[in-house]
Tab-separated table of C-alpha atoms in Angstrom:
chain	number	residue	atom	x	y	z
A	1	MET	CA	-50.868	28.599	11.121
A	2	LYS	CA	-49.409	26.174	13.462
A	3	ASN	CA	-46.154	26.974	11.189
A	4	MET	CA	-47.065	29.957	11.014
A	5	LEU	CA	-47.183	30.588	14.876
A	6	LYS	CA	-44.319	29.010	15.251
A	7	TRP	CA	-41.349	30.321	13.020
A	8	MET	CA	-43.342	33.888	14.695
A	9	THR	CA	-42.139	32.401	18.460
A	10	PHE	CA	-38.483	31.197	17.373
A	11	LEU	CA	-38.077	34.492	15.602
A	12	ILE	CA	-38.797	36.360	18.634
A	13	ALA	CA	-36.264	34.147	20.864
A	14	ALA	CA	-33.542	33.972	18.096
A	15	THR	CA	-34.102	38.324	18.183
A	16	PHE	CA	-33.189	37.852	21.685
A	17	LEU	CA	-30.218	35.736	21.504
A	18	THR	CA	-28.534	37.745	19.190
A	19	GLY	CA	-28.994	40.800	21.083
A	20	CYS	CA	-28.108	39.026	23.740
A	21	ALA	CA	-25.975	36.349	23.429
A	22	SER	CA	-24.327	37.477	20.441
A	23	GLY	CA	-20.873	35.586	21.672
A	24	PRO	CA	-16.982	36.281	21.236
A	25	VAL	CA	-17.022	37.202	16.508
A	26	GLU	CA	-13.516	36.750	16.229
A	27	THR	CA	-12.223	39.330	13.896
A	28	PRO	CA	-9.051	39.035	10.677
A	29	GLY	CA	-7.586	40.188	13.592
A	30	GLU	CA	-8.051	37.741	15.965
A	31	ALA	CA	-5.356	35.579	17.582
A	32	PHE	CA	-4.886	32.675	14.693
A	33	ALA	CA	-1.687	30.949	13.787
A	34	PRO	CA	-2.329	28.731	11.162
A	35	ALA	CA	-0.893	25.335	10.832
A	36	SER	CA	1.363	24.766	7.840
A	37	ILE	CA	0.800	22.219	6.077
A	38	ASP	CA	3.376	20.181	4.327
A	39	THR	CA	3.253	18.351	1.118
A	40	THR	CA	5.814	17.279	-0.377
A	41	ALA	CA	4.601	14.190	-0.085
A	42	LEU	CA	0.727	15.961	-1.767
A	43	GLU	CA	-0.917	17.205	-4.633
A	44	PRO	CA	-4.669	18.766	-4.603
A	45	GLY	CA	-7.526	16.463	-4.361
A	46	VAL	CA	-9.580	19.392	-5.630
A	47	GLY	CA	-9.691	22.286	-7.650
A	48	HIS	CA	-12.642	23.594	-6.233
A	49	LEU	CA	-13.580	24.339	-2.343
A	50	MET	CA	-17.489	25.727	-2.203
A	51	ILE	CA	-17.900	26.657	1.340
A	52	ILE	CA	-22.042	26.249	2.130
A	53	LEU	CA	-23.034	27.971	5.060
A	54	ASP	CA	-25.772	28.324	7.264
A	55	SER	CA	-27.813	31.690	8.461
A	56	SER	CA	-30.892	30.682	8.621
A	57	PHE	CA	-33.086	31.995	11.875
A	58	SER	CA	-31.497	28.416	13.140
A	59	MET	CA	-28.153	29.581	13.713
A	60	ALA	CA	-29.368	32.356	15.680
A	61	ALA	CA	-29.604	30.042	18.584
A	62	SER	CA	-25.981	29.647	21.035
A	63	GLN	CA	-24.947	28.048	24.197
A	64	LYS	CA	-22.237	29.594	26.405
A	65	GLY	CA	-22.791	32.278	25.053
A	66	GLU	CA	-21.004	31.608	21.601
A	67	ARG	CA	-24.000	31.655	18.556
A	68	HIS	CA	-24.001	29.388	16.164
A	69	PHE	CA	-23.756	31.592	13.459
A	70	ASP	CA	-20.628	32.754	15.016
A	71	LEU	CA	-19.161	29.976	15.269
A	72	ALA	CA	-19.372	29.110	12.031
A	73	LYS	CA	-17.853	31.901	10.623
A	74	THR	CA	-15.096	31.111	12.692
A	75	ALA	CA	-15.060	27.564	11.347
A	76	ALA	CA	-15.107	29.036	7.406
A	77	ARG	CA	-12.394	31.667	8.459
A	78	ARG	CA	-10.021	29.205	10.073
A	79	MET	CA	-10.548	27.412	6.486
A	80	ILE	CA	-9.349	29.200	4.141
A	81	ARG	CA	-6.448	30.924	6.217
A	82	THR	CA	-5.603	27.868	6.516
A	83	LEU	CA	-5.278	27.176	2.926
A	84	PRO	CA	-1.536	26.831	1.536
A	85	ALA	CA	0.289	29.920	0.149
A	86	GLY	CA	-0.345	29.935	-3.820
A	87	MET	CA	-2.454	27.249	-3.660
A	88	GLU	CA	-4.149	26.971	-7.064
A	89	ILE	CA	-7.385	26.530	-6.131
A	90	LYS	CA	-11.043	27.985	-7.480
A	91	SER	CA	-13.179	28.601	-4.218
A	92	SER	CA	-17.388	29.967	-3.534
A	93	LEU	CA	-19.329	30.643	-1.013
A	94	ARG	CA	-22.812	30.071	-0.327
A	95	SER	CA	-26.679	30.777	2.128
A	96	PHE	CA	-29.240	28.612	2.347
A	97	GLU	CA	-31.944	31.285	1.104
A	98	LYS	CA	-32.006	30.358	-2.048
A	99	GLY	CA	-28.124	28.672	-2.519
A	100	LYS	CA	-27.504	32.297	-3.018
A	101	SER	CA	-24.017	32.816	-3.983
A	102	LEU	CA	-21.289	35.427	-2.294
A	103	TYR	CA	-18.312	34.692	-3.777
A	104	GLY	CA	-17.528	32.286	-7.227
A	105	PRO	CA	-16.685	29.461	-8.663
A	106	ALA	CA	-12.933	32.232	-9.335
A	107	MET	CA	-10.236	31.208	-9.076
A	108	HIS	CA	-9.300	31.391	-4.942
A	109	SER	CA	-7.647	34.945	-3.320
A	110	THR	CA	-8.755	35.090	0.948
A	111	ASP	CA	-9.347	38.577	0.100
A	112	ASP	CA	-12.492	38.288	-1.754
A	113	PHE	CA	-13.317	35.687	-0.055
A	114	MET	CA	-13.126	36.918	3.706
A	115	ALA	CA	-14.259	40.134	2.078
A	116	ALA	CA	-17.302	38.223	1.111
A	117	LEU	CA	-17.678	36.318	4.555
A	118	GLY	CA	-17.583	39.207	6.467
A	119	ARG	CA	-20.376	40.534	4.569
A	120	MET	CA	-22.639	37.304	5.549
A	121	SER	CA	-23.791	39.254	8.809
A	122	GLU	CA	-27.640	39.033	9.136
A	123	ILE	CA	-30.389	36.103	10.424
A	124	GLY	CA	-33.089	34.607	8.994
A	125	GLY	CA	-34.879	32.640	6.704
A	126	SER	CA	-36.495	29.103	7.216
A	127	SER	CA	-33.066	26.421	7.241
A	128	SER	CA	-33.594	24.645	3.687
A	129	MET	CA	-30.706	23.160	3.314
A	130	SER	CA	-32.597	21.082	0.695
A	131	ARG	CA	-33.016	23.430	-1.330
A	132	GLY	CA	-28.831	24.903	-0.876
A	133	ILE	CA	-28.230	22.115	-1.965
A	134	ASP	CA	-30.163	21.536	-4.773
A	135	ALA	CA	-28.825	24.758	-5.690
A	136	VAL	CA	-24.882	23.733	-6.162
A	137	SER	CA	-25.868	21.860	-8.987
A	138	GLY	CA	-25.405	24.911	-11.188
A	139	ALA	CA	-21.793	26.282	-9.257
A	140	LEU	CA	-20.755	22.941	-9.809
A	141	SER	CA	-21.051	23.047	-13.707
A	142	GLY	CA	-19.275	27.144	-13.919
A	143	ALA	CA	-16.362	25.842	-11.701
A	144	GLY	CA	-16.020	22.795	-14.226
A	145	GLU	CA	-13.184	21.353	-11.555
A	146	LYS	CA	-13.114	18.189	-9.021
A	147	THR	CA	-15.517	20.062	-5.998
A	148	ALA	CA	-14.532	19.578	-2.248
A	149	ALA	CA	-18.345	20.739	-0.553
A	150	VAL	CA	-18.349	21.765	3.324
A	151	ILE	CA	-21.301	22.445	4.469
A	152	ILE	CA	-21.794	24.235	8.142
A	153	SER	CA	-24.709	23.858	9.876
A	154	ASP	CA	-26.240	23.361	13.164
A	155	GLY	CA	-28.471	21.150	10.292
A	156	ASP	CA	-31.727	22.110	12.243
A	157	VAL	CA	-33.908	21.588	9.756
A	158	ILE	CA	-38.424	21.451	9.361
A	159	GLY	CA	-39.214	19.772	7.140
A	160	ASP	CA	-37.089	19.248	5.095
A	161	ASP	CA	-34.802	16.299	3.375
A	162	PRO	CA	-31.279	17.166	2.868
A	163	VAL	CA	-30.024	13.950	3.321
A	164	ARG	CA	-32.321	13.283	0.404
A	165	ALA	CA	-30.937	16.630	-1.963
A	166	ALA	CA	-27.777	15.412	-0.977
A	167	ALA	CA	-27.698	11.260	-2.503
A	168	ARG	CA	-29.286	13.645	-5.763
A	169	LEU	CA	-26.471	16.017	-5.801
A	170	LYS	CA	-23.974	13.369	-5.354
A	171	LYS	CA	-25.610	10.801	-8.007
A	172	GLN	CA	-25.388	13.839	-10.073
A	173	TRP	CA	-21.880	15.175	-10.418
A	174	GLY	CA	-20.734	10.593	-9.006
A	175	ASP	CA	-17.045	11.933	-8.131
A	176	SER	CA	-16.073	14.876	-9.092
A	177	LEU	CA	-17.854	15.813	-6.257
A	178	CYS	CA	-17.087	15.592	-2.358
A	179	VAL	CA	-19.650	16.675	0.901
A	180	TYR	CA	-18.023	17.792	4.015
A	181	THR	CA	-20.569	17.998	6.770
A	182	VAL	CA	-19.627	20.878	10.032
A	183	HIS	CA	-21.486	21.009	12.633
A	184	THR	CA	-21.913	23.872	14.812
A	185	GLY	CA	-24.503	23.335	16.725
A	186	PHE	CA	-25.069	20.966	20.414
A	187	ASP	CA	-27.984	18.950	19.664
A	188	LEU	CA	-27.442	15.036	18.564
A	189	ARG	CA	-30.636	15.129	16.522
A	190	GLY	CA	-28.218	17.607	13.689
A	191	ALA	CA	-25.313	16.207	14.175
A	192	ARG	CA	-27.929	13.197	13.123
A	193	VAL	CA	-28.684	14.841	9.858
A	194	MET	CA	-25.058	16.386	8.784
A	195	ASP	CA	-23.843	12.683	9.571
A	196	GLY	CA	-26.031	11.923	7.352
A	197	VAL	CA	-24.724	14.343	4.307
A	198	ALA	CA	-22.356	13.745	4.242
A	199	ARG	CA	-22.689	10.148	3.818
A	200	ALA	CA	-24.608	10.286	1.226
A	201	GLY	CA	-22.271	12.274	-0.598
A	202	GLU	CA	-19.853	9.023	-0.357
A	203	CYS	CA	-16.473	10.409	-0.392
A	204	GLY	CA	-16.329	13.075	2.277
A	205	PHE	CA	-16.437	13.186	6.611
A	206	PHE	CA	-18.817	14.725	9.401
A	207	VAL	CA	-16.692	17.030	11.686
A	208	ASN	CA	-17.899	19.081	14.528
A	209	ALA	CA	-16.123	22.574	14.321
A	210	LYS	CA	-15.871	22.804	17.647
A	211	ASP	CA	-13.321	19.469	17.372
A	212	ILE	CA	-11.526	21.303	14.144
A	213	LEU	CA	-10.614	24.598	15.590
A	214	ALA	CA	-7.389	25.132	17.180
A	215	PRO	CA	-4.364	25.203	14.024
A	216	GLY	CA	-3.725	21.800	13.962
A	217	ALA	CA	-7.098	20.290	13.846
A	218	MET	CA	-7.914	22.799	11.241
A	219	ALA	CA	-5.220	22.006	9.185
A	220	ASP	CA	-5.961	17.856	9.561
A	221	PHE	CA	-9.370	19.160	7.993
A	222	VAL	CA	-8.521	20.589	4.971
A	223	LYS	CA	-5.448	18.265	3.847
A	224	ARG	CA	-7.894	15.118	3.938
A	225	ALA	CA	-10.459	16.689	2.663
A	226	LEU	CA	-8.533	19.333	-0.187
A	227	PHE	CA	-5.184	17.588	-1.341
A	228	VAL	CA	-4.445	13.364	-2.062
A	229	PRO	CA	-0.990	11.489	-2.040
A	230	THR	CA	1.044	12.236	-4.389
A	231	PRO	CA	2.154	8.812	-6.545
A	232	TYR	CA	5.721	9.429	-6.269
A	233	PRO	CA	7.699	9.627	-10.007
A	234	ASP	CA	9.768	7.351	-11.034
A	235	SER	CA	10.941	8.820	-14.012
A	236	ASP	CA	13.785	5.550	-15.007
A	237	GLY	CA	11.032	3.111	-14.318
A	238	ASP	CA	12.522	0.654	-11.970
A	239	GLY	CA	10.275	0.455	-9.388
A	240	VAL	CA	11.684	2.288	-7.147
A	241	PHE	CA	10.238	5.844	-7.006
A	242	ASP	CA	12.650	8.568	-7.223
A	243	HIS	CA	13.419	10.593	-3.280
A	244	LEU	CA	14.689	6.288	-2.702
A	245	ASP	CA	16.162	5.723	-6.255
A	246	LYS	CA	20.465	6.333	-5.849
A	247	CYS	CA	20.397	5.876	-9.630
A	248	PRO	CA	18.222	7.477	-10.860
A	249	ALA	CA	18.702	6.816	-15.000
A	250	THR	CA	18.851	2.937	-14.990
A	251	PRO	CA	18.142	1.704	-18.339
A	252	GLU	CA	14.863	-0.294	-18.743
A	253	SER	CA	15.171	-4.259	-17.811
A	254	VAL	CA	18.456	-3.758	-15.633
A	255	LYS	CA	17.445	-5.967	-12.634
A	256	ILE	CA	18.279	-3.232	-9.300
A	257	ASP	CA	18.350	-3.646	-5.916
A	258	ALA	CA	16.460	-1.653	-3.615
A	259	LEU	CA	18.428	1.587	-3.656
A	260	GLY	CA	16.774	1.198	-7.899
A	261	CYS	CA	20.938	0.603	-8.191
A	262	PRO	CA	22.063	-2.665	-11.275
A	263	LEU	CA	23.001	-5.401	-9.305
A	264	ASP	CA	26.168	-5.632	-8.762
A	265	ALA	CA	26.473	-9.263	-7.891
A	266	ASP	CA	30.162	-9.960	-7.432
A	267	GLY	CA	30.871	-6.376	-5.279
A	268	ASP	CA	33.039	-4.739	-8.063
A	269	GLY	CA	31.523	-1.447	-8.119
A	270	VAL	CA	29.685	-2.402	-11.608
A	271	GLY	CA	26.400	-3.237	-11.513
A	272	ASP	CA	25.778	-6.412	-13.377
A	273	ASP	CA	24.647	-4.966	-16.632
A	274	ARG	CA	27.758	-3.112	-17.012
A	275	ASP	CA	30.312	-5.906	-15.811
A	276	GLN	CA	31.857	-7.397	-18.408
A	277	CYS	CA	33.959	-9.731	-16.003
A	278	PRO	CA	31.351	-11.003	-13.531
A	279	GLY	CA	32.865	-12.963	-10.634
A	280	THR	CA	35.671	-10.548	-9.417
A	281	LEU	CA	37.324	-11.491	-6.382
A	282	LYS	CA	36.808	-8.886	-3.023
A	283	GLY	CA	39.401	-6.087	-2.530
A	284	ALA	CA	40.276	-6.395	-6.310
A	285	GLY	CA	40.706	-2.945	-8.575
A	286	VAL	CA	38.482	-3.386	-11.525
A	287	ASP	CA	38.200	-0.550	-14.409
A	288	ALA	CA	34.910	0.399	-15.884
A	289	ARG	CA	33.974	-2.626	-17.586
A	290	GLY	CA	34.290	-4.664	-14.379
A	291	CYS	CA	37.665	-6.494	-15.120
A	292	TRP	CA	41.087	-6.400	-12.460
A	293	PHE	CA	43.356	-5.400	-13.688
A	294	LEU	CA	46.957	-3.979	-13.085
A	295	GLY	CA	48.273	-0.955	-14.546
A	296	GLY	CA	50.367	1.883	-13.348
A	297	ALA	CA	53.727	1.758	-14.807
A	298	LEU	CA	54.066	-2.234	-15.102
A	299	PHE	CA	56.124	-2.142	-17.641
A	300	ASP	CA	58.908	-0.283	-19.776
A	301	SER	CA	57.795	0.183	-24.037
A	302	ASN	CA	59.196	-3.210	-25.380
A	303	ASP	CA	60.197	-4.916	-22.759
A	304	THR	CA	58.618	-8.269	-20.177
A	305	ALA	CA	61.133	-7.391	-17.255
A	306	LEU	CA	58.139	-6.339	-14.289
A	307	LYS	CA	59.531	-2.530	-12.406
A	308	PRO	CA	60.237	-2.308	-9.458
A	309	GLY	CA	57.128	-0.516	-8.755
A	310	ALA	CA	55.331	-2.752	-9.859
A	311	SER	CA	55.377	-5.067	-6.429
A	312	VAL	CA	53.165	-3.356	-4.503
A	313	ALA	CA	49.660	-4.015	-6.765
A	314	LEU	CA	50.996	-7.379	-7.403
A	315	ASP	CA	51.229	-8.646	-3.928
A	316	GLU	CA	47.858	-7.589	-3.892
A	317	VAL	CA	47.476	-9.760	-5.955
A	318	ALA	CA	48.830	-12.592	-4.268
A	319	ARG	CA	47.341	-11.688	-0.959
A	320	ILE	CA	43.736	-11.948	-2.668
A	321	LEU	CA	44.402	-15.236	-5.005
A	322	ALA	CA	46.473	-16.973	-0.751
A	323	GLY	CA	43.024	-15.940	0.666
A	324	ASN	CA	41.094	-18.297	-1.750
A	325	PRO	CA	42.771	-21.347	-2.109
A	326	LEU	CA	40.193	-22.851	-4.485
A	327	VAL	CA	40.394	-19.920	-7.304
A	328	ARG	CA	41.527	-20.342	-10.470
A	329	ALA	CA	42.638	-17.168	-12.510
A	330	MET	CA	44.275	-16.034	-15.807
A	331	PHE	CA	46.569	-13.253	-16.614
A	332	ILE	CA	46.474	-11.805	-20.038
A	333	GLY	CA	49.567	-9.271	-21.125
A	334	HIS	CA	48.202	-6.398	-23.073
A	335	THR	CA	50.852	-4.391	-24.898
A	336	ASP	CA	50.535	-0.544	-27.204
A	337	SER	CA	51.126	-0.203	-30.103
A	338	ARG	CA	54.725	0.450	-31.129
A	339	GLY	CA	56.093	-2.473	-32.810
A	340	SER	CA	54.859	-4.694	-35.247
A	341	ALA	CA	51.605	-6.725	-34.463
A	342	THR	CA	52.532	-10.251	-34.321
A	343	TYR	CA	55.726	-9.441	-32.386
A	344	ASN	CA	53.444	-7.838	-29.931
A	345	MET	CA	51.524	-10.704	-29.910
A	346	ARG	CA	54.462	-12.676	-28.176
A	347	LEU	CA	55.571	-9.555	-26.457
A	348	SER	CA	51.868	-9.626	-24.283
A	349	ILE	CA	52.626	-14.099	-23.655
A	350	LYS	CA	54.933	-12.692	-22.429
A	351	ARG	CA	55.221	-10.356	-20.533
A	352	ALA	CA	51.646	-12.902	-18.427
A	353	ASN	CA	54.333	-15.407	-17.897
A	354	ALA	CA	56.312	-12.777	-15.875
A	355	ALA	CA	53.355	-12.219	-13.568
A	356	LYS	CA	52.738	-15.901	-13.374
A	357	ALA	CA	55.789	-16.129	-12.316
A	358	TYR	CA	55.631	-13.253	-9.852
A	359	MET	CA	52.662	-14.930	-7.579
A	360	PHE	CA	54.980	-18.283	-7.206
A	361	LYS	CA	57.877	-16.467	-5.363
A	362	LYS	CA	54.913	-15.180	-3.645
A	363	GLY	CA	53.806	-19.305	-3.089
A	364	ILE	CA	50.968	-18.974	-5.494
A	365	ASP	CA	50.829	-22.166	-6.796
A	366	PRO	CA	51.296	-21.940	-10.734
A	367	ALA	CA	48.670	-24.850	-11.406
A	368	ARG	CA	46.039	-22.294	-10.018
A	369	ILE	CA	47.552	-19.635	-13.418
A	370	SER	CA	46.591	-20.197	-16.632
A	371	THR	CA	48.573	-17.109	-19.471
A	372	ALA	CA	47.407	-15.494	-22.141
A	373	GLY	CA	47.700	-12.177	-24.247
A	374	ARG	CA	46.384	-10.101	-26.615
A	375	GLY	CA	49.376	-7.949	-27.595
A	376	GLU	CA	47.397	-4.537	-29.143
A	377	THR	CA	44.277	-5.473	-29.647
A	378	LEU	CA	42.261	-4.056	-26.931
A	379	PRO	CA	43.693	-0.438	-25.597
A	380	ARG	CA	42.110	0.542	-23.234
A	381	ALA	CA	43.338	4.075	-23.472
A	382	SER	CA	44.731	6.200	-26.640
A	383	ASN	CA	48.322	4.857	-28.345
A	384	ASP	CA	48.541	8.817	-28.905
A	385	THR	CA	50.097	10.069	-25.754
A	386	GLU	CA	53.056	8.192	-23.382
A	387	GLU	CA	50.023	8.631	-20.760
A	388	GLY	CA	47.138	6.524	-23.131
A	389	ARG	CA	50.435	3.470	-24.211
A	390	ALA	CA	51.708	3.299	-20.424
A	391	ALA	CA	48.226	1.960	-19.538
A	392	ASN	CA	48.341	-0.471	-22.259
A	393	ARG	CA	51.152	-1.892	-21.319
A	394	ARG	CA	49.112	-3.711	-18.303
A	395	ILE	CA	47.888	-6.984	-17.256
A	396	GLU	CA	44.386	-8.139	-16.432
A	397	ILE	CA	42.818	-10.815	-14.420
A	398	GLN	CA	39.903	-12.876	-15.345
A	399	ILE	CA	38.626	-15.580	-12.381
A	400	MET	CA	38.464	-19.019	-14.711
A	401	LYS	CA	34.785	-20.949	-13.796
């Protein structure tokens, strides 16, 4: 009887409050510019957003001209409007009233969700948050996705234990459910109830509705509740994320630097994994194998005399060797394929000796330079064209250990 009298008294007060202090109600046309959420490094952490809204008698109470119920709807509306456009997620809307379903679970439609929210205009019934939470279990079965359950309420409960109900729900659904609570009231007791419900959900958190109404704050809430950091892809598996990887196709087992590129100990631009001539001196011109070579018309066909234009390349070699006085080098001569193999082998050695003699003229101790010939055995271009044959008449320089 006492409970009945208590509820009758509250109903009269709620009716008075509803009629005299309804406060401002946000409508879809009211100014609210959602803050955008940068999802570059984020991905959805849940597949289902469930909003459970309290429409019980206590939500008719108001403070500073604003009803708890209107504040709850405003928070829900702004939450939905802040979802990134095109986000693929299921959504649903429920009330405490016997766990009543107002929308979904269904693939989210902002228009449909807002329409359902707009139909929530009546306030009535007791604040049985426990019953509303218990009824969520069936909706979770139909969602088939990890769910973020957002409970919006003043936390004013009578003879109810929503914290225990939330704990039961969490025990049943485990990691597939996180509970977030949004407090619309102004009393400490209600805040403690809402905080306890969020804590029982383990992976959610508690906020005050007033603290998330601003666009930036609401975007932060949505980001924290619905998104998780994207594990950055590493396509080549080298340990450097793709957005930082300057060499995105590095083969497995290749040692790399901080940019994801193969180590290049001699700095010649050819990674150690492909460098057939490690230890090349700084400034030396190398080919695709990382080998120091002198090309560019050093010799005419069937000739050992250096062409006049060869002096530019040879002067650079002399400069590099002079700057590294402790280094010994081998000059290796090569030929094109015209002539016999035996002849070309002798010809290649003579070409190497010609380059060595040039170094002596430039002040390089001849004892630092040895020579060898490879004849026509190692062409670096096709011998079918004049350009290819000219490229094969070359000198390669190998640094001696």
